[in-house]
Short mmCIF file of C-alpha atoms in Angstrom, two decimals:
data_model
loop_
_atom_site.label_atom_id
_atom_site.label_comp_id
_atom_site.label_asym_id
_atom_site.label_seq_id
_atom_site.Cartn_x
_atom_site.Cartn_y
_atom_site.Cartn_z
CA MET A 1 129.96 73.64 80.99
CA ASN A 2 129.19 71.32 78.02
CA THR A 3 129.31 72.28 74.34
CA LYS A 4 125.51 72.31 73.94
CA ALA A 5 125.14 74.89 76.74
CA LEU A 6 127.87 77.08 75.21
CA VAL A 7 126.12 77.01 71.81
CA GLN A 8 122.90 78.26 73.47
CA ILE A 9 124.73 81.13 75.24
CA VAL A 10 126.66 82.45 72.19
CA PRO A 11 123.64 84.15 70.47
CA GLN A 12 122.91 86.03 73.71
CA LEU A 13 126.40 87.54 73.92
CA SER A 14 126.95 91.12 72.78
CA SER A 15 129.82 91.91 70.43
CA TYR A 16 130.12 95.38 71.99
CA LYS A 17 131.54 96.57 75.29
CA TRP A 18 129.98 99.80 76.51
CA TYR A 19 132.00 102.59 78.14
CA GLY A 20 131.36 106.02 79.58
CA ARG A 21 133.18 108.84 81.38
CA VAL A 22 132.66 110.30 84.87
CA THR A 23 131.41 113.88 84.67
CA ARG A 24 130.95 114.73 88.37
CA VAL A 25 130.73 113.31 91.88
CA VAL A 26 128.29 114.71 94.47
CA GLY A 27 128.56 113.01 97.87
CA LEU A 28 128.32 109.31 97.10
CA MET A 29 126.53 109.85 93.79
CA ILE A 30 128.55 109.55 90.59
CA GLU A 31 127.31 110.98 87.29
CA SER A 32 128.72 109.70 84.02
CA LYS A 33 128.11 110.29 80.32
CA GLY A 34 127.37 106.73 79.31
CA PRO A 35 127.77 103.79 79.26
CA GLN A 36 124.60 102.16 77.94
CA ALA A 37 123.39 100.26 81.01
CA SER A 38 120.22 99.39 82.90
CA VAL A 39 119.19 100.03 86.52
CA GLY A 40 120.77 97.45 88.82
CA GLU A 41 123.65 96.71 86.45
CA LEU A 42 127.18 96.46 87.84
CA CYS A 43 129.81 98.78 86.36
CA TYR A 44 133.54 99.24 86.91
CA ILE A 45 135.13 102.69 87.27
CA VAL A 46 138.83 102.63 86.32
CA VAL A 47 140.83 104.86 88.70
CA GLY A 48 144.41 105.82 89.54
CA LYS A 49 147.74 105.12 87.92
CA ASP A 50 147.40 101.41 88.72
CA ARG A 51 144.11 101.26 86.79
CA ASN A 52 142.24 99.81 89.75
CA LYS A 53 138.56 99.08 89.27
CA VAL A 54 135.93 100.47 91.64
CA ARG A 55 132.61 98.61 91.58
CA ALA A 56 129.48 100.72 91.22
CA GLU A 57 125.84 100.03 90.49
CA VAL A 58 123.48 101.92 88.22
CA VAL A 59 120.76 103.39 90.45
CA GLY A 60 119.04 105.80 88.06
CA PHE A 61 119.31 108.31 85.25
CA ARG A 62 119.13 112.10 84.95
CA ASP A 63 118.62 113.41 81.42
CA GLU A 64 121.39 111.73 79.37
CA PHE A 65 123.55 111.00 82.43
CA VAL A 66 123.89 107.66 84.23
CA LEU A 67 123.71 107.80 88.05
CA LEU A 68 125.99 105.32 89.82
CA MET A 69 126.51 104.47 93.48
CA PRO A 70 129.88 102.93 94.50
CA LEU A 71 130.18 99.79 96.57
CA ASN A 72 133.55 100.78 98.04
CA GLY A 73 133.62 104.58 98.31
CA THR A 74 134.59 107.34 95.88
CA THR A 75 138.33 107.63 96.65
CA ASP A 76 140.53 108.27 93.54
CA ILE A 77 137.55 108.83 91.21
CA ALA A 78 138.33 111.84 89.00
CA PRO A 79 136.61 113.72 86.17
CA GLY A 80 136.92 111.66 83.01
CA SER A 81 137.48 108.32 84.80
CA LEU A 82 136.50 105.46 82.51
CA VAL A 83 133.21 103.66 83.34
CA GLU A 84 132.88 100.11 82.01
CA ALA A 85 129.51 98.33 81.85
CA THR A 86 129.48 94.61 82.70
CA GLY A 87 126.04 93.83 81.30
CA LYS A 88 124.93 91.99 84.46
CA ALA A 89 123.92 92.54 88.07
CA LEU A 90 126.04 91.66 91.11
CA GLN A 91 126.51 87.93 91.68
CA VAL A 92 128.08 86.12 94.63
CA LYS A 93 129.63 82.68 94.94
CA VAL A 94 127.71 80.25 97.14
CA GLY A 95 127.86 76.59 98.09
CA THR A 96 128.07 74.24 101.06
CA ALA A 97 131.80 75.00 101.35
CA LEU A 98 130.81 78.55 102.37
CA ILE A 99 129.31 77.36 105.68
CA GLY A 100 131.43 78.59 108.58
CA SER A 101 132.63 81.64 106.60
CA ILE A 102 132.29 85.37 107.30
CA ILE A 103 131.75 87.38 104.11
CA ASP A 104 131.02 90.98 103.14
CA GLY A 105 128.09 92.37 101.17
CA CYS A 106 129.73 91.40 97.85
CA GLY A 107 130.27 87.80 98.96
CA GLU A 108 134.03 88.09 99.56
CA LEU A 109 135.74 86.77 102.68
CA LEU A 110 136.12 89.43 105.35
CA SER A 111 139.50 87.93 106.28
CA LYS A 112 140.77 88.88 102.76
CA GLY A 113 141.56 85.25 101.98
CA SER A 114 140.36 83.33 98.93
CA LEU A 115 136.94 81.69 98.81
CA PRO A 116 136.71 77.89 98.96
CA LYS A 117 136.65 76.02 95.65
CA GLY A 118 133.53 74.44 94.21
CA LEU A 119 131.22 77.45 94.68
CA THR A 120 128.67 78.54 92.07
CA ASN A 121 127.55 82.02 90.98
CA PHE A 122 124.20 83.17 92.35
CA GLN A 123 122.39 86.45 91.72
CA THR A 124 121.78 88.64 94.78
CA ASP A 125 118.51 90.26 93.69
CA ASN A 126 115.89 87.60 93.00
CA ASN A 127 112.12 87.63 92.77
CA PRO A 128 110.08 86.20 95.69
CA PRO A 129 108.55 82.75 95.08
CA ASN A 130 105.21 82.54 93.30
CA PRO A 131 102.48 82.75 96.00
CA LEU A 132 100.73 79.68 94.55
CA GLN A 133 103.96 77.67 94.79
CA ARG A 134 104.46 78.38 98.49
CA PRO A 135 103.45 75.35 100.59
CA ARG A 136 101.40 76.20 103.67
CA ILE A 137 103.23 76.27 107.00
CA THR A 138 102.27 73.09 108.83
CA GLU A 139 105.40 72.03 110.72
CA LYS A 140 106.87 73.49 113.93
CA MET A 141 110.46 74.74 114.08
CA SER A 142 112.20 74.06 117.39
CA LEU A 143 114.19 77.16 118.34
CA GLY A 144 115.36 76.23 121.83
CA VAL A 145 113.94 79.39 123.44
CA ARG A 146 111.18 78.38 125.86
CA ALA A 147 109.08 81.56 125.65
CA ILE A 148 109.00 81.43 121.83
CA ASP A 149 108.50 77.69 121.38
CA SER A 150 105.61 77.60 123.85
CA LEU A 151 103.78 80.93 123.52
CA PHE A 152 104.70 82.02 119.96
CA THR A 153 105.33 78.70 118.25
CA VAL A 154 107.15 79.34 114.97
CA GLY A 155 106.58 77.21 111.88
CA LYS A 156 109.18 76.28 109.25
CA GLY A 157 109.08 79.09 106.72
CA GLN A 158 107.56 81.70 109.02
CA ARG A 159 108.91 85.26 109.10
CA ILE A 160 109.12 86.98 112.49
CA GLY A 161 110.10 90.52 113.47
CA ILE A 162 112.02 91.21 116.68
CA PHE A 163 111.15 94.78 117.73
CA ALA A 164 113.24 96.54 120.34
CA GLY A 165 115.16 99.66 121.23
CA SER A 166 118.93 99.62 121.63
CA GLY A 167 120.45 97.50 124.40
CA VAL A 168 117.39 95.35 125.20
CA GLY A 169 118.90 92.00 124.17
CA LYS A 170 118.30 91.53 120.43
CA SER A 171 121.78 90.16 119.70
CA THR A 172 121.65 87.84 122.72
CA LEU A 173 118.29 86.44 121.60
CA LEU A 174 119.64 85.90 118.06
CA SER A 175 122.63 84.02 119.43
CA MET A 176 120.31 81.70 121.39
CA LEU A 177 118.28 81.04 118.25
CA VAL A 178 121.41 80.23 116.25
CA LYS A 179 122.88 77.82 118.80
CA ASN A 180 119.67 76.07 119.83
CA SER A 181 117.49 75.86 116.69
CA GLU A 182 117.08 72.67 114.67
CA ALA A 183 117.65 74.40 111.30
CA ASP A 184 120.10 72.76 108.87
CA VAL A 185 121.93 76.04 108.13
CA ASN A 186 121.95 79.52 109.68
CA VAL A 187 122.57 82.71 107.69
CA ILE A 188 123.18 85.83 109.78
CA ALA A 189 123.26 89.32 108.27
CA LEU A 190 124.84 92.07 110.40
CA ILE A 191 123.73 95.21 108.58
CA GLY A 192 124.96 98.62 109.72
CA GLU A 193 126.54 97.22 112.89
CA ARG A 194 129.37 98.97 114.73
CA GLY A 195 132.70 97.41 113.76
CA ARG A 196 133.52 96.56 117.37
CA GLU A 197 130.33 94.56 117.81
CA VAL A 198 130.95 92.26 114.85
CA ARG A 199 133.77 90.34 116.49
CA ASP A 200 131.99 90.46 119.86
CA PHE A 201 128.93 88.81 118.32
CA ILE A 202 130.92 86.17 116.43
CA GLU A 203 133.23 85.16 119.30
CA ARG A 204 131.07 85.82 122.38
CA ASP A 205 127.46 85.33 121.27
CA LEU A 206 127.82 82.94 118.33
CA GLY A 207 130.89 80.99 119.41
CA GLU A 208 132.84 78.32 117.56
CA GLU A 209 130.00 75.80 117.84
CA GLY A 210 127.42 78.18 116.38
CA LEU A 211 129.69 79.21 113.50
CA LYS A 212 130.06 75.60 112.31
CA LYS A 213 126.64 75.65 110.64
CA THR A 214 126.43 79.37 109.91
CA VAL A 215 127.28 81.84 107.15
CA VAL A 216 127.76 85.39 108.48
CA VAL A 217 127.32 88.38 106.14
CA VAL A 218 128.74 91.66 107.47
CA ALA A 219 128.20 95.23 106.22
CA THR A 220 129.31 97.66 108.94
CA SER A 221 127.99 101.19 109.47
CA ASP A 222 131.10 102.84 107.98
CA GLN A 223 130.54 101.25 104.56
CA PRO A 224 128.66 103.01 101.74
CA ALA A 225 124.87 102.80 101.75
CA LEU A 226 124.81 100.54 98.70
CA MET A 227 127.10 98.02 100.41
CA ARG A 228 124.71 97.85 103.38
CA ILE A 229 121.82 97.22 100.99
CA LYS A 230 123.83 94.54 99.19
CA GLY A 231 124.65 92.91 102.55
CA ALA A 232 120.94 92.27 103.13
CA MET A 233 120.45 91.11 99.54
CA THR A 234 123.49 88.81 99.64
CA ALA A 235 122.43 87.18 102.93
CA THR A 236 118.96 86.53 101.53
CA ALA A 237 120.49 85.10 98.32
CA VAL A 238 122.73 82.73 100.33
CA ALA A 239 119.66 81.56 102.28
CA GLU A 240 117.76 81.09 98.99
CA TYR A 241 120.57 78.94 97.60
CA PHE A 242 120.44 76.58 100.57
CA ARG A 243 116.62 76.52 100.40
CA ASN A 244 116.93 75.44 96.77
CA GLN A 245 119.00 72.49 97.99
CA GLY A 246 115.98 71.32 100.02
CA LEU A 247 117.32 72.51 103.40
CA ASP A 248 115.55 74.26 106.28
CA VAL A 249 117.36 77.57 106.73
CA ASN A 250 117.29 80.13 109.55
CA LEU A 251 117.86 83.65 108.22
CA MET A 252 118.55 86.33 110.83
CA MET A 253 118.99 89.97 109.89
CA ASP A 254 120.13 92.64 112.34
CA SER A 255 118.73 95.00 111.41
CA VAL A 256 116.14 95.68 108.72
CA THR A 257 115.91 99.28 110.01
CA ARG A 258 119.48 99.99 108.94
CA PHE A 259 118.74 98.43 105.56
CA ALA A 260 115.85 100.91 105.24
CA MET A 261 118.11 103.80 106.29
CA ALA A 262 120.66 102.82 103.63
CA GLN A 263 117.93 102.74 100.97
CA ARG A 264 116.78 106.17 102.17
CA GLU A 265 120.32 107.51 101.60
CA VAL A 266 120.29 106.17 98.05
CA GLY A 267 116.78 107.51 97.38
CA LEU A 268 117.59 111.01 98.62
CA ALA A 269 120.83 111.07 96.61
CA ILE A 270 119.04 110.37 93.32
CA GLY A 271 116.38 112.98 94.02
CA GLU A 272 113.44 111.07 95.54
CA PRO A 273 111.17 113.20 97.75
CA PRO A 274 111.20 112.39 101.48
CA THR A 275 107.75 111.29 102.60
CA SER A 276 107.19 109.62 105.99
CA LYS A 277 109.73 110.89 108.58
CA GLY A 278 112.30 111.42 105.83
CA TYR A 279 111.97 107.94 104.30
CA THR A 280 111.63 107.91 100.51
CA PRO A 281 108.97 105.94 98.58
CA SER A 282 111.56 103.40 97.36
CA VAL A 283 112.12 102.28 100.97
CA PHE A 284 108.54 101.08 101.29
CA ALA A 285 108.78 99.40 97.87
CA MET A 286 112.05 97.62 98.77
CA LEU A 287 110.92 96.27 102.16
CA PRO A 288 108.28 93.82 100.88
CA ARG A 289 110.54 92.84 97.98
CA LEU A 290 113.28 91.84 100.45
CA LEU A 291 111.10 90.31 103.18
CA GLU A 292 108.89 88.28 100.82
CA ARG A 293 111.93 86.43 99.44
CA SER A 294 112.14 84.35 102.62
CA GLY A 295 109.51 81.80 103.61
CA THR A 296 108.49 78.43 102.19
CA ASP A 297 109.24 77.07 98.74
CA VAL A 298 108.51 73.76 97.02
CA LYS A 299 112.10 72.67 97.77
CA GLY A 300 112.81 73.92 101.31
CA SER A 301 112.13 76.73 103.76
CA ILE A 302 113.66 79.93 105.10
CA THR A 303 112.51 80.72 108.64
CA ALA A 304 113.45 84.38 109.01
CA PHE A 305 113.98 86.67 111.98
CA TYR A 306 114.34 90.40 111.27
CA THR A 307 115.28 92.78 114.06
CA VAL A 308 113.69 96.24 113.94
CA LEU A 309 115.16 99.17 115.88
CA VAL A 310 112.40 101.32 117.33
CA ASP A 311 113.50 104.87 118.13
CA GLY A 312 112.57 105.74 121.69
CA ASP A 313 110.72 102.39 121.90
CA ASP A 314 108.08 103.85 119.54
CA MET A 315 106.34 100.82 118.00
CA ASN A 316 104.43 102.94 115.49
CA GLU A 317 107.34 104.61 113.69
CA PRO A 318 107.20 104.14 109.85
CA ILE A 319 109.60 101.20 109.40
CA ALA A 320 108.27 99.26 112.39
CA ASP A 321 104.72 99.78 111.15
CA ALA A 322 105.56 98.70 107.58
CA VAL A 323 107.55 95.62 108.63
CA ARG A 324 104.88 94.50 111.12
CA GLY A 325 102.33 94.54 108.32
CA ILE A 326 104.48 92.35 106.04
CA LEU A 327 105.73 89.67 108.44
CA ASP A 328 103.93 86.65 109.95
CA GLY A 329 104.32 87.76 113.56
CA HIS A 330 106.41 89.89 115.88
CA LEU A 331 108.23 89.63 119.20
CA VAL A 332 108.43 92.84 121.22
CA LEU A 333 111.39 93.15 123.59
CA ASP A 334 110.43 95.38 126.52
CA ARG A 335 112.99 97.64 128.21
CA LYS A 336 111.07 97.53 131.52
CA LEU A 337 111.32 93.73 131.59
CA ALA A 338 115.03 93.87 130.78
CA GLN A 339 115.56 96.32 133.66
CA LYS A 340 113.83 93.83 135.97
CA GLY A 341 116.32 91.14 134.91
CA GLN A 342 113.88 89.09 132.79
CA PHE A 343 115.71 87.67 129.78
CA PRO A 344 114.73 87.19 127.06
CA ALA A 345 112.69 90.36 127.70
CA ILE A 346 109.73 89.34 125.48
CA ASN A 347 106.52 91.23 126.23
CA VAL A 348 104.00 88.39 125.95
CA LEU A 349 100.95 90.65 125.64
CA LYS A 350 102.40 92.75 122.78
CA SER A 351 103.82 89.84 120.76
CA VAL A 352 102.06 87.46 118.38
CA SER A 353 102.69 84.53 116.03
CA ARG A 354 100.20 84.57 113.16
CA VAL A 355 100.58 80.89 112.26
CA MET A 356 100.65 79.40 115.76
CA THR A 357 96.97 78.40 115.72
CA GLU A 358 97.60 76.39 112.53
CA ILE A 359 100.45 74.25 113.91
CA VAL A 360 99.63 73.54 117.59
CA ASP A 361 96.97 71.38 119.26
CA SER A 362 94.08 72.75 121.32
CA ASN A 363 95.64 71.86 124.71
CA HIS A 364 98.79 73.78 123.82
CA GLN A 365 96.77 76.79 122.65
CA GLN A 366 94.61 76.79 125.81
CA ALA A 367 97.68 76.70 128.07
CA ALA A 368 99.29 79.59 126.16
CA ASP A 369 96.05 81.59 126.33
CA GLN A 370 95.87 80.94 130.07
CA ILE A 371 99.32 82.51 130.59
CA ARG A 372 98.28 85.55 128.56
CA TYR A 373 95.04 85.90 130.53
CA ASN A 374 96.85 85.66 133.88
CA LEU A 375 99.49 88.19 132.81
CA SER A 376 96.86 90.60 131.48
CA THR A 377 94.83 90.34 134.67
CA TYR A 378 97.92 90.86 136.85
CA GLU A 379 99.13 93.90 134.85
CA ASP A 380 95.68 95.53 134.89
CA ASN A 381 95.64 95.33 138.68
CA GLU A 382 99.38 95.60 139.40
CA ASP A 383 99.19 99.00 141.08
CA LEU A 384 96.45 97.85 143.48
CA ILE A 385 98.38 94.67 144.27
CA ASN A 386 101.69 96.47 144.88
CA ILE A 387 100.27 99.07 147.30
CA GLY A 388 98.27 96.42 149.16
CA ALA A 389 94.86 97.86 148.21
CA TYR A 390 93.62 94.58 146.76
CA LYS A 391 92.11 92.11 149.26
CA ARG A 392 92.45 88.43 148.43
CA GLY A 393 89.11 86.75 147.76
CA THR A 394 87.58 89.79 146.05
CA SER A 395 88.08 88.33 142.55
CA ARG A 396 88.82 84.72 141.60
CA GLU A 397 90.60 85.82 138.39
CA ILE A 398 92.93 88.23 140.23
CA ASP A 399 93.65 85.64 142.94
CA GLU A 400 94.59 83.12 140.25
CA ALA A 401 96.79 85.66 138.46
CA ILE A 402 98.64 86.50 141.70
CA ALA A 403 99.17 82.81 142.45
CA ASN A 404 100.46 82.01 138.94
CA TYR A 405 102.56 85.13 138.37
CA PRO A 406 105.82 83.85 139.98
CA LYS A 407 105.51 80.57 138.04
CA ILE A 408 104.93 82.44 134.77
CA ILE A 409 107.99 84.68 135.22
CA SER A 410 110.12 81.66 136.13
CA PHE A 411 108.84 79.86 133.03
CA LEU A 412 109.62 82.81 130.73
CA LYS A 413 113.16 83.40 132.04
CA GLN A 414 115.96 81.48 130.34
CA SER A 415 119.71 81.93 130.53
CA THR A 416 121.82 81.89 127.35
CA THR A 417 123.42 78.58 128.38
CA GLU A 418 120.12 76.81 129.14
CA VAL A 419 118.82 74.58 126.34
CA SER A 420 115.15 73.66 126.16
CA THR A 421 113.78 71.88 123.09
CA ALA A 422 110.34 72.71 121.72
CA ASN A 423 108.86 69.45 123.05
CA GLN A 424 110.28 70.06 126.53
CA SER A 425 108.94 73.63 126.58
CA ILE A 426 105.47 72.60 125.38
CA ASP A 427 105.24 69.71 127.86
CA LEU A 428 106.23 72.05 130.72
CA LEU A 429 103.66 74.62 129.56
CA LYS A 430 100.86 72.04 129.49
CA ASN A 431 101.82 70.54 132.87
CA GLU A 432 102.12 73.89 134.65
CA PHE A 433 99.29 75.88 133.08
CA GLY A 434 97.16 73.51 131.00
CA LYS A 435 94.57 72.92 133.74
CA ALA A 436 94.86 76.26 135.53
CA GLY A 437 91.87 77.74 133.75
CA ASN A 438 89.61 74.67 133.96
#
């Protein structure tokens, strides 16, 4: 830092350091008398004989007391423990040297090693870009998944939700997107995952090749709620940093539901009333603030994929409903299709890309619509067809749907090792189905 920059910073520095004392701990909520701090500010709680520092964040106030939530648990915190204000929010170190690393919600290496040199500090909680400074989405992003590239074409900077119950193939689909997409950098956030699945995903699904251009942020289910929230914020901040460098970034978060659950824990702890199915109002305020941070910017783009867990495959539960209204499209993974052996198990008739019509030509759109029409016709008459009650020749549309159905299923199926670029998928779509409806 040069002398001129230092001279500008000096007047902003405070000559005081603010302290407080812990008065009580209830669950994961810590109350302290002081210090003078603002919501979102990082504080240190000095604990134990070794004077270790526990990081905590100011999440609210009650009368003259400061409410703090720890990032690493409440072990060793005692009445009267010293609370030290830092005067700033949580920051993480980011840079190109971070690519290929696996970090936690605070930006530290999960392997407990030291971070690479040459990284810069970057704030985790940033404002979304100005709507008038967001370029329109005009360019396709090749993802290497045939069903998505052809029927739900994704543009650079688009935000897509992947809705599914447990065990329907979300992680497998994410791994295909990581390995096959043409993005410059991938950022993957594993929020609230089981500890066992983290290594499985990294070694089995992601692999050494996928990790080479990826930053993985991990906040497992056993960690405090605030750490899971920070995991999502940190991953988004890392993606924002690379977008600011003019790169096209793929951000993948699994899952936004667990982020919402963590925010619910924090909200209930500070006394917010539960509203919709136990979720507090702050959850529905935080979701758009997080999800709107991705997308296009004047410098680069963040194409984002957010998985949403739907309890009992209920697509209308509060978080699924809120997220669907914010994002630019959604892919619904169907358990019935997965049980039939169709992977990826994308339900074509329940999924949509809201920017597809803006970035594809008319022939491509007609071919995609033809597949949807054939599938809809087949599903509407599936029971009659299966029991043999339908007689061929009764309806031209049903005859066409029956004839095309095996081709459509074959087109939609794709193994995890099969690579199909966007151009290859679109050409195959046009050749197979482009003239079927003419």
